[in-house]
């Protein structure tokens, strides 16, 4: 599981950096929240998940790890797209944005439970 998270983390890092470069080139920072979330939830969080799962391979084989992986990686692209649309003034996407955010939050809870179960006192 660790390698899956790490590989996708690098893709999100590239996307986040590319978006930052495009925003800087255009002097238009409308999508700054998307850029920040790509880098935080995509790159930093997923890299940390991946490194921890590599250090605790038994935890990476659990159902919690699989649920965490799929919730995070199904919801994050939806969250980024709907956040971009919302920032452009499309308020109708707000419920989907909220659901994607909740799914990511549930994924984090899965990770937290898994970490607590697989670490010592």
Short mmCIF file of N, CA and C in Angstrom, two decimals:
data_model
loop_
_atom_site.label_atom_id
_atom_site.label_comp_id
_atom_site.label_asym_id
_atom_site.label_seq_id
_atom_site.Cartn_x
_atom_site.Cartn_y
_atom_site.Cartn_z
N UNK A 1 0.82 -1.19 0.00
CA UNK A 1 0.00 0.00 0.00
C UNK A 1 0.87 1.26 0.00
N UNK A 2 2.00 1.17 0.67
CA UNK A 2 2.87 2.33 0.76
C UNK A 2 3.32 2.84 -0.59
N UNK A 3 3.70 1.92 -1.46
CA UNK A 3 4.17 2.34 -2.78
C UNK A 3 3.05 2.97 -3.61
N UNK A 4 1.84 2.47 -3.47
CA UNK A 4 0.71 3.06 -4.19
C UNK A 4 0.50 4.52 -3.77
N UNK A 5 0.51 4.74 -2.46
CA UNK A 5 0.36 6.11 -1.97
C UNK A 5 1.50 7.00 -2.46
N UNK A 6 2.73 6.49 -2.40
CA UNK A 6 3.88 7.30 -2.80
C UNK A 6 3.84 7.65 -4.29
N UNK A 7 3.49 6.71 -5.12
CA UNK A 7 3.44 6.98 -6.56
C UNK A 7 2.40 8.04 -6.89
N UNK A 8 1.23 7.92 -6.28
CA UNK A 8 0.18 8.92 -6.53
C UNK A 8 0.54 10.27 -5.90
N UNK A 9 1.24 10.24 -4.77
CA UNK A 9 1.67 11.48 -4.13
C UNK A 9 2.55 12.29 -5.08
N UNK A 10 3.44 11.61 -5.77
CA UNK A 10 4.34 12.30 -6.71
C UNK A 10 3.53 12.90 -7.86
N UNK A 11 2.52 12.20 -8.33
CA UNK A 11 1.68 12.77 -9.39
C UNK A 11 0.96 14.03 -8.91
N UNK A 12 0.45 13.99 -7.69
CA UNK A 12 -0.21 15.17 -7.14
C UNK A 12 0.79 16.32 -6.95
N UNK A 13 2.02 15.99 -6.57
CA UNK A 13 3.05 17.03 -6.43
C UNK A 13 3.30 17.71 -7.77
N UNK A 14 3.41 16.93 -8.82
CA UNK A 14 3.62 17.49 -10.15
C UNK A 14 2.44 18.37 -10.55
N UNK A 15 1.22 17.90 -10.30
CA UNK A 15 0.03 18.71 -10.61
C UNK A 15 0.01 20.01 -9.81
N UNK A 16 0.31 19.92 -8.52
CA UNK A 16 0.31 21.10 -7.67
C UNK A 16 1.35 22.12 -8.10
N UNK A 17 2.55 21.65 -8.44
CA UNK A 17 3.60 22.56 -8.90
C UNK A 17 3.22 23.16 -10.25
N UNK A 18 2.70 22.34 -11.14
CA UNK A 18 2.30 22.84 -12.46
C UNK A 18 1.22 23.91 -12.33
N UNK A 19 0.25 23.67 -11.47
CA UNK A 19 -0.80 24.67 -11.26
C UNK A 19 -0.21 25.96 -10.70
N UNK A 20 0.73 25.84 -9.77
CA UNK A 20 1.38 27.02 -9.22
C UNK A 20 2.13 27.81 -10.28
N UNK A 21 2.81 27.12 -11.17
CA UNK A 21 3.55 27.79 -12.25
C UNK A 21 2.58 28.50 -13.19
N UNK A 22 1.50 27.83 -13.56
CA UNK A 22 0.51 28.44 -14.45
C UNK A 22 -0.11 29.67 -13.79
N UNK A 23 -0.47 29.57 -12.52
CA UNK A 23 -1.05 30.72 -11.83
C UNK A 23 -0.06 31.89 -11.81
N UNK A 24 1.19 31.60 -11.52
CA UNK A 24 2.20 32.67 -11.47
C UNK A 24 2.40 33.30 -12.84
N UNK A 25 2.43 32.48 -13.87
CA UNK A 25 2.64 32.99 -15.23
C UNK A 25 1.49 33.90 -15.65
N UNK A 26 0.28 33.55 -15.23
CA UNK A 26 -0.91 34.33 -15.61
C UNK A 26 -1.21 35.46 -14.62
N UNK A 27 -0.51 35.50 -13.50
CA UNK A 27 -0.80 36.45 -12.43
C UNK A 27 -2.27 36.37 -12.02
N UNK A 28 -2.78 35.16 -12.00
CA UNK A 28 -4.16 34.89 -11.61
C UNK A 28 -4.14 33.78 -10.57
N UNK A 29 -4.45 34.13 -9.34
CA UNK A 29 -4.33 33.18 -8.24
C UNK A 29 -5.69 32.71 -7.73
N UNK A 30 -6.67 32.70 -8.62
CA UNK A 30 -8.02 32.25 -8.28
C UNK A 30 -8.01 30.84 -7.72
N UNK A 31 -7.16 29.99 -8.27
CA UNK A 31 -7.15 28.58 -7.88
C UNK A 31 -6.13 28.27 -6.78
N UNK A 32 -5.73 29.28 -6.02
CA UNK A 32 -4.79 29.06 -4.92
C UNK A 32 -5.28 27.98 -3.95
N UNK A 33 -6.58 27.94 -3.59
CA UNK A 33 -7.03 26.86 -2.70
C UNK A 33 -6.87 25.47 -3.33
N UNK A 34 -7.07 25.36 -4.63
CA UNK A 34 -6.87 24.07 -5.30
C UNK A 34 -5.40 23.69 -5.24
N UNK A 35 -4.54 24.65 -5.54
CA UNK A 35 -3.08 24.45 -5.47
C UNK A 35 -2.68 23.98 -4.07
N UNK A 36 -3.19 24.65 -3.05
CA UNK A 36 -2.83 24.30 -1.67
C UNK A 36 -3.33 22.90 -1.30
N UNK A 37 -4.55 22.57 -1.70
CA UNK A 37 -5.09 21.25 -1.38
C UNK A 37 -4.39 20.14 -2.15
N UNK A 38 -4.04 20.39 -3.40
CA UNK A 38 -3.26 19.39 -4.15
C UNK A 38 -1.95 19.09 -3.45
N UNK A 39 -1.30 20.15 -2.98
CA UNK A 39 -0.01 19.96 -2.32
C UNK A 39 -0.13 19.36 -0.92
N UNK A 40 -1.17 19.74 -0.19
CA UNK A 40 -1.32 19.22 1.17
C UNK A 40 -1.96 17.83 1.20
N UNK A 41 -3.13 17.69 0.59
CA UNK A 41 -3.83 16.40 0.62
C UNK A 41 -3.28 15.41 -0.39
N UNK A 42 -2.79 15.93 -1.52
CA UNK A 42 -2.27 15.06 -2.55
C UNK A 42 -0.82 14.68 -2.32
N UNK A 43 0.05 15.67 -2.22
CA UNK A 43 1.48 15.39 -2.10
C UNK A 43 1.87 15.07 -0.66
N UNK A 44 1.75 16.02 0.25
CA UNK A 44 2.30 15.85 1.60
C UNK A 44 1.61 14.71 2.37
N UNK A 45 0.29 14.74 2.43
CA UNK A 45 -0.42 13.71 3.21
C UNK A 45 -0.20 12.33 2.61
N UNK A 46 -0.34 12.22 1.30
CA UNK A 46 -0.20 10.89 0.70
C UNK A 46 1.23 10.37 0.80
N UNK A 47 2.21 11.25 0.70
CA UNK A 47 3.59 10.80 0.87
C UNK A 47 3.81 10.30 2.30
N UNK A 48 3.27 11.02 3.27
CA UNK A 48 3.40 10.57 4.66
C UNK A 48 2.66 9.25 4.89
N UNK A 49 1.46 9.12 4.31
CA UNK A 49 0.75 7.84 4.42
C UNK A 49 1.62 6.73 3.84
N UNK A 50 2.13 6.98 2.65
CA UNK A 50 2.93 5.96 1.98
C UNK A 50 4.17 5.56 2.77
N UNK A 51 4.86 6.55 3.31
CA UNK A 51 6.06 6.24 4.10
C UNK A 51 5.70 5.45 5.35
N UNK A 52 4.58 5.82 6.00
CA UNK A 52 4.20 5.06 7.19
C UNK A 52 3.79 3.64 6.83
N UNK A 53 3.01 3.49 5.77
CA UNK A 53 2.60 2.13 5.38
C UNK A 53 3.81 1.29 4.97
N UNK A 54 4.83 1.91 4.40
CA UNK A 54 6.06 1.16 4.08
C UNK A 54 6.78 0.76 5.36
N UNK A 55 6.69 1.57 6.39
CA UNK A 55 7.36 1.23 7.65
C UNK A 55 6.56 0.23 8.48
N UNK A 56 5.28 0.09 8.16
CA UNK A 56 4.40 -0.85 8.86
C UNK A 56 3.63 -1.66 7.83
N UNK A 57 4.33 -2.55 7.11
CA UNK A 57 3.68 -3.26 6.00
C UNK A 57 2.44 -4.06 6.40
N UNK A 58 2.40 -4.57 7.62
CA UNK A 58 1.21 -5.32 8.05
C UNK A 58 -0.02 -4.41 8.07
N UNK A 59 0.17 -3.16 8.46
CA UNK A 59 -0.94 -2.20 8.48
C UNK A 59 -1.42 -1.91 7.06
N UNK A 60 -0.50 -1.92 6.11
CA UNK A 60 -0.86 -1.66 4.72
C UNK A 60 -1.66 -2.77 4.07
N UNK A 61 -1.70 -3.92 4.70
CA UNK A 61 -2.46 -5.06 4.16
C UNK A 61 -3.86 -5.15 4.72
N UNK A 62 -4.22 -4.28 5.62
CA UNK A 62 -5.52 -4.36 6.29
C UNK A 62 -6.64 -3.79 5.42
N UNK A 63 -7.84 -4.15 5.81
CA UNK A 63 -9.03 -3.58 5.15
C UNK A 63 -9.09 -2.07 5.36
N UNK A 64 -8.70 -1.62 6.55
CA UNK A 64 -8.69 -0.18 6.82
C UNK A 64 -7.78 0.56 5.84
N UNK A 65 -6.62 -0.01 5.55
CA UNK A 65 -5.70 0.64 4.62
C UNK A 65 -6.31 0.71 3.22
N UNK A 66 -6.96 -0.34 2.82
CA UNK A 66 -7.58 -0.35 1.48
C UNK A 66 -8.73 0.65 1.40
N UNK A 67 -9.55 0.70 2.44
CA UNK A 67 -10.65 1.68 2.47
C UNK A 67 -10.07 3.09 2.46
N UNK A 68 -9.03 3.32 3.25
CA UNK A 68 -8.37 4.62 3.29
C UNK A 68 -7.87 5.00 1.90
N UNK A 69 -7.16 4.09 1.25
CA UNK A 69 -6.60 4.37 -0.07
C UNK A 69 -7.70 4.75 -1.07
N UNK A 70 -8.73 3.93 -1.14
CA UNK A 70 -9.75 4.17 -2.16
C UNK A 70 -10.62 5.39 -1.85
N UNK A 71 -10.94 5.61 -0.58
CA UNK A 71 -11.70 6.81 -0.24
C UNK A 71 -10.91 8.06 -0.61
N UNK A 72 -9.66 8.09 -0.21
CA UNK A 72 -8.83 9.27 -0.46
C UNK A 72 -8.66 9.51 -1.96
N UNK A 73 -8.38 8.46 -2.68
CA UNK A 73 -8.05 8.62 -4.10
C UNK A 73 -9.26 8.70 -5.02
N UNK A 74 -10.42 8.30 -4.55
CA UNK A 74 -11.64 8.54 -5.31
C UNK A 74 -12.16 9.95 -5.05
N UNK A 75 -12.03 10.40 -3.81
CA UNK A 75 -12.61 11.68 -3.43
C UNK A 75 -11.73 12.88 -3.77
N UNK A 76 -10.41 12.72 -3.74
CA UNK A 76 -9.54 13.88 -3.95
C UNK A 76 -9.70 14.51 -5.34
N UNK A 77 -9.71 13.75 -6.43
CA UNK A 77 -9.93 14.40 -7.73
C UNK A 77 -11.29 15.10 -7.81
N UNK A 78 -12.31 14.45 -7.24
CA UNK A 78 -13.65 15.06 -7.24
C UNK A 78 -13.60 16.37 -6.44
N UNK A 79 -12.95 16.34 -5.30
CA UNK A 79 -12.84 17.54 -4.48
C UNK A 79 -12.11 18.65 -5.23
N UNK A 80 -11.02 18.33 -5.92
CA UNK A 80 -10.25 19.36 -6.61
C UNK A 80 -11.03 19.96 -7.78
N UNK A 81 -11.73 19.12 -8.51
CA UNK A 81 -12.52 19.62 -9.65
C UNK A 81 -13.68 20.48 -9.16
N UNK A 82 -14.40 19.98 -8.15
CA UNK A 82 -15.55 20.76 -7.67
C UNK A 82 -15.10 22.04 -6.95
N UNK A 83 -13.95 22.00 -6.29
CA UNK A 83 -13.43 23.21 -5.67
C UNK A 83 -13.09 24.25 -6.74
N UNK A 84 -12.48 23.82 -7.82
CA UNK A 84 -12.17 24.74 -8.92
C UNK A 84 -13.44 25.34 -9.51
N UNK A 85 -14.44 24.49 -9.71
CA UNK A 85 -15.72 24.99 -10.23
C UNK A 85 -16.38 25.96 -9.26
N UNK A 86 -16.33 25.63 -7.98
CA UNK A 86 -16.91 26.50 -6.95
C UNK A 86 -16.21 27.86 -6.93
N UNK A 87 -14.89 27.85 -7.05
CA UNK A 87 -14.13 29.11 -7.06
C UNK A 87 -14.43 29.96 -8.28
N UNK A 88 -14.92 29.32 -9.34
CA UNK A 88 -15.31 30.06 -10.54
C UNK A 88 -16.75 30.56 -10.45
N UNK A 89 -17.39 30.33 -9.32
CA UNK A 89 -18.74 30.85 -9.12
C UNK A 89 -19.86 29.85 -9.30
N UNK A 90 -19.55 28.58 -9.48
CA UNK A 90 -20.57 27.56 -9.65
C UNK A 90 -20.95 26.99 -8.28
N UNK A 91 -21.88 27.65 -7.62
CA UNK A 91 -22.29 27.25 -6.27
C UNK A 91 -23.02 25.92 -6.24
N UNK A 92 -23.55 25.48 -7.38
CA UNK A 92 -24.32 24.23 -7.40
C UNK A 92 -23.47 22.99 -7.10
N UNK A 93 -22.15 23.11 -7.19
CA UNK A 93 -21.28 21.95 -6.92
C UNK A 93 -20.96 21.78 -5.44
N UNK A 94 -21.42 22.73 -4.63
CA UNK A 94 -21.07 22.71 -3.21
C UNK A 94 -21.44 21.41 -2.49
N UNK A 95 -22.61 20.82 -2.74
CA UNK A 95 -22.91 19.55 -2.06
C UNK A 95 -21.93 18.43 -2.42
N UNK A 96 -21.53 18.35 -3.68
CA UNK A 96 -20.57 17.32 -4.10
C UNK A 96 -19.20 17.60 -3.48
N UNK A 97 -18.82 18.87 -3.45
CA UNK A 97 -17.57 19.26 -2.80
C UNK A 97 -17.59 18.87 -1.33
N UNK A 98 -18.70 19.10 -0.68
CA UNK A 98 -18.84 18.72 0.73
C UNK A 98 -18.73 17.22 0.94
N UNK A 99 -19.39 16.44 0.08
CA UNK A 99 -19.33 14.98 0.20
C UNK A 99 -17.92 14.46 -0.04
N UNK A 100 -17.24 15.02 -1.02
CA UNK A 100 -15.86 14.60 -1.29
C UNK A 100 -14.97 14.92 -0.09
N UNK A 101 -15.19 16.07 0.51
CA UNK A 101 -14.40 16.46 1.68
C UNK A 101 -14.66 15.52 2.85
N UNK A 102 -15.91 15.13 3.04
CA UNK A 102 -16.25 14.19 4.11
C UNK A 102 -15.61 12.83 3.84
N UNK A 103 -15.62 12.38 2.59
CA UNK A 103 -15.00 11.10 2.25
C UNK A 103 -13.51 11.12 2.57
N UNK A 104 -12.85 12.23 2.26
CA UNK A 104 -11.43 12.34 2.59
C UNK A 104 -11.24 12.31 4.11
N UNK A 105 -12.12 13.00 4.83
CA UNK A 105 -12.05 12.98 6.29
C UNK A 105 -12.22 11.58 6.85
N UNK A 106 -13.15 10.81 6.29
CA UNK A 106 -13.35 9.43 6.74
C UNK A 106 -12.10 8.60 6.44
N UNK A 107 -11.48 8.85 5.29
CA UNK A 107 -10.23 8.16 4.96
C UNK A 107 -9.15 8.46 6.00
N UNK A 108 -9.06 9.72 6.42
CA UNK A 108 -8.09 10.09 7.46
C UNK A 108 -8.39 9.36 8.77
N UNK A 109 -9.66 9.21 9.10
CA UNK A 109 -10.03 8.49 10.31
C UNK A 109 -9.61 7.02 10.18
N UNK A 110 -9.81 6.42 9.01
CA UNK A 110 -9.35 5.05 8.79
C UNK A 110 -7.85 4.94 9.02
N UNK A 111 -7.11 5.92 8.50
CA UNK A 111 -5.66 5.93 8.69
C UNK A 111 -5.32 6.04 10.18
N UNK A 112 -5.99 6.95 10.88
CA UNK A 112 -5.71 7.15 12.30
C UNK A 112 -5.97 5.87 13.10
N UNK A 113 -7.08 5.22 12.83
CA UNK A 113 -7.39 3.97 13.54
C UNK A 113 -6.33 2.92 13.23
N UNK A 114 -5.97 2.81 11.97
CA UNK A 114 -4.97 1.83 11.56
C UNK A 114 -3.63 2.10 12.24
N UNK A 115 -3.24 3.37 12.28
CA UNK A 115 -1.98 3.73 12.93
C UNK A 115 -2.01 3.38 14.40
N UNK A 116 -3.11 3.71 15.07
CA UNK A 116 -3.20 3.41 16.51
C UNK A 116 -3.16 1.91 16.77
N UNK A 117 -3.77 1.14 15.86
CA UNK A 117 -3.79 -0.32 16.04
C UNK A 117 -2.42 -0.95 15.81
N UNK A 118 -1.58 -0.31 14.99
CA UNK A 118 -0.32 -0.93 14.59
C UNK A 118 0.92 -0.24 15.16
N UNK A 119 0.73 0.61 16.14
CA UNK A 119 1.89 1.19 16.79
C UNK A 119 1.86 0.81 18.26
N UNK A 120 3.02 0.76 18.84
CA UNK A 120 3.13 0.38 20.26
C UNK A 120 2.65 1.49 21.15
N UNK A 121 2.80 1.28 22.42
CA UNK A 121 2.31 2.24 23.42
C UNK A 121 3.09 3.49 23.46
#
